XYZ file of N, CA and C in Angstrom:
633
model
N 0.806 -1.061 -0.145
C -0.104 -0.088 0.086
C 0.970 1.324 -0.042
N 0.459 1.978 -0.639
C 1.289 3.606 -0.787
C 0.437 4.645 -0.745
N 0.888 5.572 0.142
C 0.382 6.962 0.124
C 1.483 8.138 -0.078
N 0.981 9.118 -0.814
C 1.972 10.184 -0.996
C 1.313 11.519 -0.435
N 2.180 12.139 0.465
C 1.702 13.272 1.451
C 2.750 14.244 1.272
N 2.248 15.477 1.127
C 3.331 16.685 1.349
C 3.001 17.415 2.614
N 4.293 17.461 3.563
C 4.341 17.744 4.712
C 5.462 18.563 5.003
N 5.662 19.719 5.636
C 6.599 20.709 6.018
C 7.633 20.739 5.211
N 7.296 21.006 3.704
C 8.339 20.863 2.503
C 8.924 19.778 2.390
N 8.114 18.679 2.684
C 8.766 17.301 2.251
C 7.677 16.431 1.243
N 8.354 16.008 0.480
C 7.201 14.947 -0.455
C 7.442 13.726 0.071
N 6.595 13.352 0.843
C 6.654 11.799 1.582
C 5.936 10.701 0.802
N 6.583 9.572 0.710
C 6.055 8.245 0.204
C 6.013 7.270 1.317
N 4.794 6.878 1.828
C 4.738 6.029 2.900
C 4.252 4.643 2.046
N 5.114 3.684 2.412
C 4.926 2.301 1.771
C 4.685 1.186 3.086
N 3.377 0.764 2.691
C 3.349 -0.420 3.820
C 3.077 -1.716 3.166
N 3.986 -2.846 3.853
C 4.379 -3.968 3.323
C 3.855 -4.862 4.136
N 3.702 -6.203 3.348
C 3.337 -7.376 4.355
C 4.504 -8.080 4.749
N 4.894 -8.340 6.165
C 6.125 -8.777 6.258
C 5.875 -10.473 5.990
N 7.000 -10.711 5.251
C 7.138 -12.277 4.682
C 6.752 -12.344 3.351
N 5.840 -11.448 2.956
C 5.718 -11.769 1.280
C 6.454 -11.290 0.449
N 7.042 -12.182 -0.651
C 8.179 -11.795 -1.575
C 7.409 -10.772 -2.483
N 6.127 -10.861 -2.707
C 5.555 -9.825 -3.745
C 5.709 -8.554 -2.969
N 5.713 -8.349 -1.886
C 5.877 -6.803 -1.497
C 7.213 -6.529 -1.350
N 8.070 -7.368 -1.023
C 9.483 -7.185 -1.203
C 9.821 -6.323 -2.748
N 9.401 -7.506 -3.857
C 9.658 -6.890 -5.046
C 8.856 -5.385 -5.156
N 7.754 -5.187 -4.860
C 7.307 -4.078 -5.151
C 7.834 -2.797 -4.261
N 8.365 -3.130 -3.364
C 9.174 -1.962 -2.612
C 10.500 -1.664 -3.159
N 11.178 -2.814 -3.902
C 12.539 -2.626 -4.664
C 12.179 -1.616 -5.791
N 11.049 -1.988 -6.521
C 10.685 -1.297 -7.729
C 10.185 0.046 -7.252
N 9.753 0.592 -6.275
C 9.450 1.914 -5.906
C 10.636 2.399 -5.503
N 11.252 1.901 -4.900
C 12.526 2.841 -4.459
C 13.378 3.154 -5.982
N 13.687 2.234 -6.778
C 14.410 2.334 -7.897
C 13.656 3.185 -8.691
N 12.565 3.354 -8.669
C 11.620 4.363 -9.702
C 11.730 5.785 -8.891
N 11.620 5.912 -7.527
C 11.591 7.158 -6.797
C 13.071 7.930 -6.489
N 13.995 6.882 -6.529
C 15.319 7.069 -5.751
C 15.246 8.362 -4.652
N 14.572 8.138 -3.677
C 14.511 9.107 -2.632
C 15.662 9.928 -1.842
N 15.370 11.018 -1.409
C 16.719 11.636 -0.690
C 16.990 10.903 0.616
N 15.812 10.452 1.315
C 16.029 9.949 2.628
C 15.001 8.732 2.771
N 15.446 7.786 3.575
C 14.744 6.691 3.750
C 14.744 6.269 5.064
N 13.350 6.011 5.742
C 13.180 5.873 7.239
C 12.561 4.552 7.167
N 12.753 3.776 8.174
C 12.271 2.425 8.229
C 11.715 1.830 9.396
N 10.740 1.370 9.689
C 10.391 0.637 10.830
C 10.904 -0.474 11.418
N 12.305 -0.017 11.809
C 13.226 -1.187 12.301
C 14.082 -0.398 13.200
N 14.601 -1.080 14.345
C 15.595 -0.526 15.087
C 16.920 -0.623 14.591
N 18.057 0.168 15.029
C 19.384 0.256 14.526
C 19.796 -1.288 14.734
N 19.609 -2.060 15.632
C 20.073 -3.242 15.847
C 19.519 -4.009 14.864
N 18.247 -3.888 14.368
C 17.442 -5.046 13.387
C 18.353 -4.700 12.259
N 18.509 -3.212 11.715
C 19.061 -3.116 10.572
C 20.423 -3.846 10.134
N 21.122 -3.830 11.457
C 22.537 -4.028 11.401
C 22.479 -5.607 11.381
N 21.276 -6.332 12.035
C 21.437 -7.792 11.938
C 20.895 -8.305 10.565
N 20.055 -7.377 9.796
C 19.896 -7.876 8.527
C 20.851 -7.503 7.525
N 21.850 -6.662 7.706
C 23.079 -6.501 6.897
C 23.847 -7.530 7.102
N 24.047 -8.054 8.133
C 25.026 -9.151 8.739
C 24.401 -10.663 7.876
N 23.107 -10.679 7.889
C 22.212 -11.634 7.553
C 22.694 -11.830 5.738
N 22.574 -10.618 5.269
C 22.757 -10.440 3.664
C 24.131 -11.007 3.383
N 25.143 -10.280 4.033
C 26.640 -10.842 3.831
C 26.815 -12.255 4.321
N 26.318 -12.836 5.196
C 26.481 -14.379 5.479
C 25.437 -14.970 5.974
N 24.483 -15.360 5.245
C 23.142 -16.018 5.642
C 23.170 -16.979 6.618
N 22.290 -17.103 7.563
C 22.416 -18.279 8.750
C 20.925 -18.625 8.841
N 20.936 -19.904 9.664
C 19.532 -20.453 9.771
C 18.778 -19.581 10.940
N 17.459 -19.239 10.819
C 16.922 -18.577 11.642
C 15.896 -19.329 12.304
N 15.837 -19.294 13.762
C 14.699 -19.946 14.475
C 13.392 -19.290 14.429
N 12.278 -19.956 14.190
C 10.851 -19.205 14.191
C 10.069 -19.591 15.371
N 9.288 -18.990 15.919
C 8.294 -19.452 16.948
C 7.092 -20.201 16.328
N 6.377 -20.809 16.979
C 5.170 -21.583 16.543
C 4.101 -20.557 15.949
N 3.905 -19.361 16.477
C 3.139 -18.439 16.032
C 3.701 -17.842 14.726
N 5.010 -17.576 14.445
C 5.699 -17.041 13.077
C 5.439 -18.215 12.347
N 5.497 -19.587 12.456
C 5.226 -20.517 11.406
C 3.906 -20.570 10.917
N 3.100 -20.397 11.971
C 1.674 -20.634 11.656
C 1.308 -19.340 10.653
N 1.615 -18.027 11.089
C 1.546 -16.746 10.180
C 1.941 -17.174 8.831
N 3.233 -17.718 8.740
C 3.950 -17.920 7.492
C 2.979 -18.913 6.548
N 2.746 -20.043 7.210
C 1.673 -21.036 6.445
C 0.551 -20.501 5.906
N -0.095 -19.701 6.791
C -1.475 -19.038 6.264
C -1.126 -18.090 5.241
N -0.217 -17.297 5.510
C 0.064 -16.256 4.436
C 0.612 -16.988 2.981
N 1.101 -18.141 3.169
C 1.617 -18.784 1.714
C 0.541 -18.960 0.869
N -0.811 -18.864 1.482
C -1.697 -19.154 0.398
C -1.819 -18.281 -0.488
N -1.482 -16.896 -0.499
C -1.314 -15.593 -1.051
C -0.077 -15.505 -2.063
N 1.032 -16.360 -1.988
C 2.052 -16.065 -2.503
C 3.484 -16.574 -1.574
N 4.470 -16.644 -2.466
C 5.662 -16.968 -1.839
C 6.172 -16.138 -0.767
N 6.395 -16.984 0.521
C 6.780 -16.492 1.786
C 8.172 -16.754 2.247
N 9.002 -15.651 2.595
C 10.349 -15.919 2.990
C 10.550 -15.259 4.443
N 11.816 -15.628 5.040
C 12.136 -15.017 6.115
C 13.585 -14.899 6.294
N 14.376 -13.663 6.623
C 13.607 -12.561 6.946
C 12.537 -11.878 6.318
N 11.764 -10.807 6.327
C 10.884 -10.380 5.631
C 11.512 -9.823 4.360
N 10.836 -9.925 3.120
C 11.574 -9.479 2.012
C 11.553 -7.997 1.973
N 10.399 -7.285 2.424
C 10.337 -5.851 2.696
C 11.578 -5.197 3.467
N 12.047 -5.896 4.285
C 13.090 -5.268 5.264
C 14.546 -5.797 4.413
N 14.648 -6.911 3.852
C 15.844 -7.420 3.164
C 16.011 -6.382 1.837
N 14.899 -5.906 1.150
C 15.097 -5.271 0.006
C 15.499 -3.875 0.351
N 14.784 -3.262 1.371
C 15.195 -2.128 1.793
C 16.906 -1.888 2.274
N 17.212 -2.996 2.884
C 18.843 -2.865 3.386
C 19.576 -2.972 2.015
N 19.415 -3.978 1.159
C 19.937 -4.091 0.015
C 19.962 -2.780 -0.794
N 18.946 -2.294 -1.151
C 18.988 -0.892 -1.637
C 19.769 0.142 -1.185
N 19.605 0.196 0.205
C 20.367 1.205 0.940
C 22.108 1.074 0.752
N 22.474 -0.415 0.805
C 23.703 -0.638 0.711
C 24.105 -0.606 -0.703
N 23.367 -0.735 -1.629
C 23.817 -0.832 -3.092
C 23.983 0.683 -3.636
N 23.101 1.703 -3.116
C 23.037 2.945 -3.457
C 23.751 3.954 -2.393
N 24.597 3.328 -1.483
C 25.021 4.244 -0.695
C 24.043 5.339 0.071
N 23.136 4.757 0.592
C 21.943 5.335 1.339
C 21.770 5.086 2.594
N 21.671 5.835 3.693
C 21.316 5.479 5.113
C 19.800 5.229 5.387
N 19.753 4.316 5.970
C 18.401 3.680 6.511
C 18.270 4.272 7.789
N 17.330 5.269 8.262
C 17.141 5.891 9.391
C 15.992 5.064 10.245
N 16.467 4.532 11.388
C 15.447 3.452 11.984
C 14.467 4.338 12.826
N 13.349 3.801 12.695
C 12.162 4.425 13.372
C 11.852 3.520 14.683
N 12.251 2.455 14.779
C 11.538 1.588 15.885
C 12.350 1.760 17.131
N 11.790 1.166 18.171
C 12.308 1.079 19.488
C 13.765 0.557 19.510
N 15.036 1.208 20.231
C 16.009 0.561 20.453
C 15.746 -0.664 21.267
N 16.661 -1.671 21.032
C 16.505 -3.136 21.658
C 16.365 -2.904 23.220
N 17.267 -2.121 23.875
C 17.205 -2.078 25.288
C 16.135 -1.477 25.803
N 15.475 -0.425 25.283
C 14.452 0.328 25.651
C 13.195 -0.487 25.434
N 13.149 -1.260 24.336
C 11.896 -2.200 24.035
C 12.053 -3.357 25.147
N 13.009 -4.081 25.280
C 13.101 -5.100 26.456
C 12.678 -4.500 27.727
N 12.902 -3.426 28.086
C 12.748 -2.537 29.385
C 11.029 -2.504 29.604
N 10.724 -1.679 28.503
C 9.192 -1.639 28.175
C 8.431 -3.128 28.499
N 8.902 -4.087 27.580
C 8.458 -5.252 27.627
C 8.157 -5.936 29.056
N 9.268 -5.957 29.660
C 9.617 -6.482 31.035
C 8.521 -5.837 31.786
N 8.325 -4.631 31.779
C 7.481 -3.883 32.755
C 6.071 -3.968 32.451
N 5.702 -4.350 31.253
C 4.382 -4.243 30.717
C 3.644 -5.753 30.417
N 4.572 -6.670 30.144
C 3.746 -7.837 29.803
C 4.285 -8.772 30.972
N 2.942 -9.090 31.623
C 2.959 -9.591 32.753
C 2.896 -11.213 32.608
N 3.093 -11.996 33.761
C 3.021 -13.278 33.826
C 1.861 -13.796 32.974
N 0.733 -13.360 33.515
C -0.576 -13.661 33.027
C -0.871 -13.608 31.492
N -0.171 -12.355 30.902
C -0.090 -12.311 29.542
C 0.573 -13.445 28.824
N 1.712 -13.613 29.251
C 2.663 -14.692 28.641
C 1.907 -16.115 28.812
N 1.466 -16.382 30.012
C 0.521 -17.632 30.075
C -0.575 -17.679 29.170
N -1.400 -16.764 29.049
C -2.416 -16.494 28.257
C -1.942 -16.934 26.692
N -0.959 -16.143 26.311
C -0.614 -16.258 25.049
C -0.086 -17.800 24.448
N 0.567 -18.365 25.808
C 1.312 -19.781 25.293
C -0.080 -20.586 25.398
N -1.078 -20.411 26.178
C -2.247 -21.203 26.056
C -3.059 -21.430 24.965
N -3.222 -20.261 24.417
C -4.321 -19.975 23.321
C -3.275 -20.201 22.016
N -1.878 -20.934 21.940
C -1.203 -20.830 20.853
C -2.032 -22.156 19.885
N -2.245 -23.156 20.456
C -3.127 -24.335 19.596
C -4.321 -23.703 19.006
N -4.997 -22.956 19.751
C -6.205 -22.459 19.233
C -5.999 -21.502 18.068
N -4.977 -20.605 18.213
C -4.777 -19.717 17.185
C -4.149 -20.262 15.864
N -3.273 -21.356 16.098
C -2.437 -21.993 14.834
C -3.662 -22.751 14.137
N -4.586 -23.060 14.600
C -5.752 -23.902 13.892
C -7.104 -22.861 13.549
N -7.026 -21.621 13.884
C -8.162 -20.680 13.535
C -8.413 -20.600 12.096
N -9.543 -20.555 11.613
C -10.065 -20.057 10.349
C -10.193 -18.420 10.536
N -9.478 -17.703 9.913
C -9.593 -16.187 9.879
C -10.568 -15.516 9.334
N -11.210 -16.363 8.007
C -12.182 -15.697 7.313
C -11.630 -14.722 6.229
N -10.400 -14.621 5.895
C -9.538 -13.587 5.216
C -9.835 -13.823 3.814
N -9.959 -12.714 3.035
C -10.196 -12.682 1.720
C -8.968 -12.276 0.779
N -7.880 -11.695 1.354
C -6.558 -10.956 1.021
C -5.409 -11.193 2.081
N -4.469 -11.137 1.344
C -3.140 -11.075 2.541
C -3.331 -9.982 3.378
N -3.507 -8.710 2.762
C -3.879 -7.585 3.652
C -5.215 -7.813 4.936
N -6.032 -8.430 4.454
C -7.181 -8.844 5.321
C -6.792 -9.816 6.308
N -5.976 -10.777 5.864
C -5.317 -11.695 6.768
C -4.364 -11.146 7.724
N -3.581 -10.195 7.614
C -2.615 -9.743 8.549
C -3.275 -8.688 9.516
N -4.391 -7.925 9.038
C -4.923 -7.184 9.978
C -6.000 -8.072 11.009
N -6.382 -9.185 10.492
C -7.147 -10.026 11.367
C -6.325 -10.779 12.509
N -5.143 -11.180 11.908
C -4.105 -11.748 12.816
C -3.462 -10.854 13.561
N -3.010 -9.636 13.342
C -2.683 -8.404 14.257
C -3.893 -8.198 15.383
N -5.013 -8.122 15.051
C -6.013 -8.017 15.866
C -6.287 -9.122 16.989
N -6.177 -10.214 16.374
C -6.030 -11.478 17.551
C -4.918 -11.503 18.323
N -3.811 -11.152 17.857
C -2.350 -11.180 18.833
C -2.525 -10.104 19.780
N -3.141 -8.850 19.478
C -3.408 -7.734 20.445
C -4.477 -7.860 21.312
N -5.067 -9.133 21.379
C -6.287 -9.313 22.539
C -5.481 -9.554 23.715
N -4.172 -9.745 23.805
C -3.401 -9.859 25.001
C -3.044 -8.527 25.402
N -3.610 -8.104 26.504
C -3.491 -6.666 26.878
C -1.902 -6.270 27.192
N -1.160 -6.952 27.545
C 0.224 -6.592 27.613
C 0.980 -6.501 26.272
N 0.748 -7.434 25.171
C 1.178 -7.037 23.995
C 0.906 -6.184 23.245
N -0.561 -5.490 23.563
C -1.252 -4.373 22.833
C -0.592 -3.256 23.376
N -0.137 -3.079 24.490
C 0.570 -2.029 25.256
C 1.937 -1.913 24.523
N 2.424 -3.007 24.168
C 3.690 -3.069 23.577
C 3.559 -2.237 22.180
N 2.934 -2.691 21.416
C 2.516 -2.226 20.057
C 2.154 -0.614 20.057
N 1.292 -0.385 21.213
C 1.176 1.144 21.127
C 2.109 1.807 21.498
N 3.144 1.334 22.321
C 4.314 1.835 22.741
C 5.233 2.176 21.711
N 5.211 1.203 20.732
C 5.986 1.315 19.467
C 5.493 2.272 18.568
N 4.261 2.343 18.344
C 3.529 3.273 17.383
C 3.994 4.594 17.960
N 3.688 4.947 19.160
C 3.925 6.271 19.639
C 5.620 6.706 19.566
N 6.443 5.592 19.718
C 8.036 6.071 19.344
C 8.041 6.335 17.909
N 7.713 5.626 17.074
C 7.825 5.673 15.497
C 7.242 6.957 15.025
N 6.244 7.600 15.775
C 5.544 8.748 15.385
C 6.599 9.904 15.918
N 7.181 9.615 17.011
C 8.040 10.682 17.761
C 9.206 10.839 16.618
N 9.789 9.599 16.446
C 11.114 9.774 15.443
C 10.764 10.348 14.444
N 9.617 10.024 13.676
C 9.369 10.489 12.183
C 9.407 12.129 12.276
N 8.761 12.875 13.253
C 8.766 14.253 13.514
C 10.145 14.805 13.673
N 10.949 13.825 14.536
C 12.403 14.082 14.797
C 13.032 14.434 13.711
N 12.979 13.358 12.880
C 13.879 13.383 11.248
C 13.306 14.513 10.466
N 11.891 14.583 10.290
C 11.509 15.602 9.452
C 11.932 16.954 9.908
N 11.937 17.305 11.129
C 12.321 18.486 11.557
C 13.807 19.038 11.088
N 14.740 18.120 10.747
C 16.137 18.358 10.388
C 16.465 18.046 9.084
N 15.582 17.348 8.298
C 15.964 16.487 7.251
C 15.959 17.655 6.122
N 16.969 17.837 5.357
C 17.040 18.832 4.382
C 16.774 18.319 3.041
N 16.433 16.914 3.027
C 16.235 16.077 1.614
C 14.584 16.594 1.254
N 14.163 16.585 0.065
C 12.941 17.172 -0.133
C 12.112 15.784 -0.226
N 12.562 14.780 -0.803
C 11.763 13.608 -0.949
C 12.142 12.599 0.062
N 11.133 12.065 0.888
C 11.396 11.163 2.039
C 10.765 9.716 1.660
N 11.049 8.844 1.897
C 10.533 7.254 1.747
C 10.472 6.861 3.081
N 9.108 6.506 3.399
C 9.035 5.777 4.907
C 8.569 4.323 4.415
N 9.076 3.324 5.053
C 8.998 1.855 5.074
C 8.373 1.336 6.232
N 7.097 0.737 6.155
C 6.605 0.284 7.411
C 5.831 -1.056 7.365
N 5.596 -1.854 8.201
C 5.032 -3.301 8.098
C 3.525 -2.883 7.913
N 2.611 -3.198 7.349
C 1.143 -3.047 7.047
C 0.442 -2.675 8.492
N 0.548 -3.279 9.545
C 0.031 -3.013 10.602
C -0.058 -1.856 10.974
N 1.049 -1.038 10.686
C 1.130 0.374 11.168
C 0.789 1.513 10.251
N 0.435 0.665 8.752
C 0.371 1.851 7.679
C -0.841 2.680 7.847
N -1.964 2.150 8.336
C -3.029 3.103 8.557
C -2.969 4.139 9.621
N -2.434 4.007 10.857
C -2.080 4.914 11.757
C -0.960 5.883 11.220
N -0.163 5.427 10.741
C 0.758 6.291 10.298
C 0.496 7.286 9.109
N -0.353 6.807 8.335
C -0.880 7.585 7.364
C -1.716 8.747 7.778
N -2.443 8.410 8.854
C -3.356 9.477 9.328
C -2.301 10.373 10.271
N -1.661 9.966 10.877
C -0.461 10.802 11.349
C 0.116 11.795 10.661
N 0.789 11.316 9.495
C 1.337 12.305 8.523
C 0.529 13.135 7.719
N -0.899 12.660 7.544
C -1.770 13.466 7.020
C -2.160 14.641 7.850
N -2.101 14.657 9.101
C -2.297 15.419 9.955
C -1.456 16.660 9.807
N -1.845 18.038 9.627
C -1.088 19.027 9.392
C -0.542 19.134 7.960
N -0.839 18.062 7.123
C -0.092 17.970 5.873
C -0.597 19.007 4.890
N 0.217 19.488 4.133
C 0.140 20.619 3.159
C -0.067 20.043 1.781
N -1.126 20.666 1.048
C -1.360 20.001 -0.331
C -0.701 21.055 -1.283
């Protein structure tokens, strides 16, 4: 999904992609090469960007949780699926091949861990574990990959502690976008996000936007 917004002297492209779907990685690569933006912001932490860069240089086997496996199996109904998510791999590849900096928008690892530890209680973890079998066997009634991702996300966020974590991430991401835009001298800005944050970030960017 793509939105184009003018705000504070910047022409902003917001790209919302589905984690895991190869199709969306291809779409992102094409958009980046077509637009060749001045600045690129991405909903990843600095540690995650560095980890993906290391993976590209020297691929290694990745472990996946039962939830991640279930997500990938259902998503594969709609097309080829890969891990790490192609939207992130393609973003890192583009940046390295074109000498561009990827500016991280997501919460740094230590800050994320501290918040998670304080807000995700033992009951949340227990509930999440106990419902695993039920969730992995669920029929989501989805009609498209986008529909599935949003239904999956809503199911995950029924656990209050996990929902708080996602709300914290979104608030942090919005603050970082404002911080970067306030000092960014580039006219064209390209923001890459997972689909789950696309709609709230689109609303956030359109607030006070200038046509």
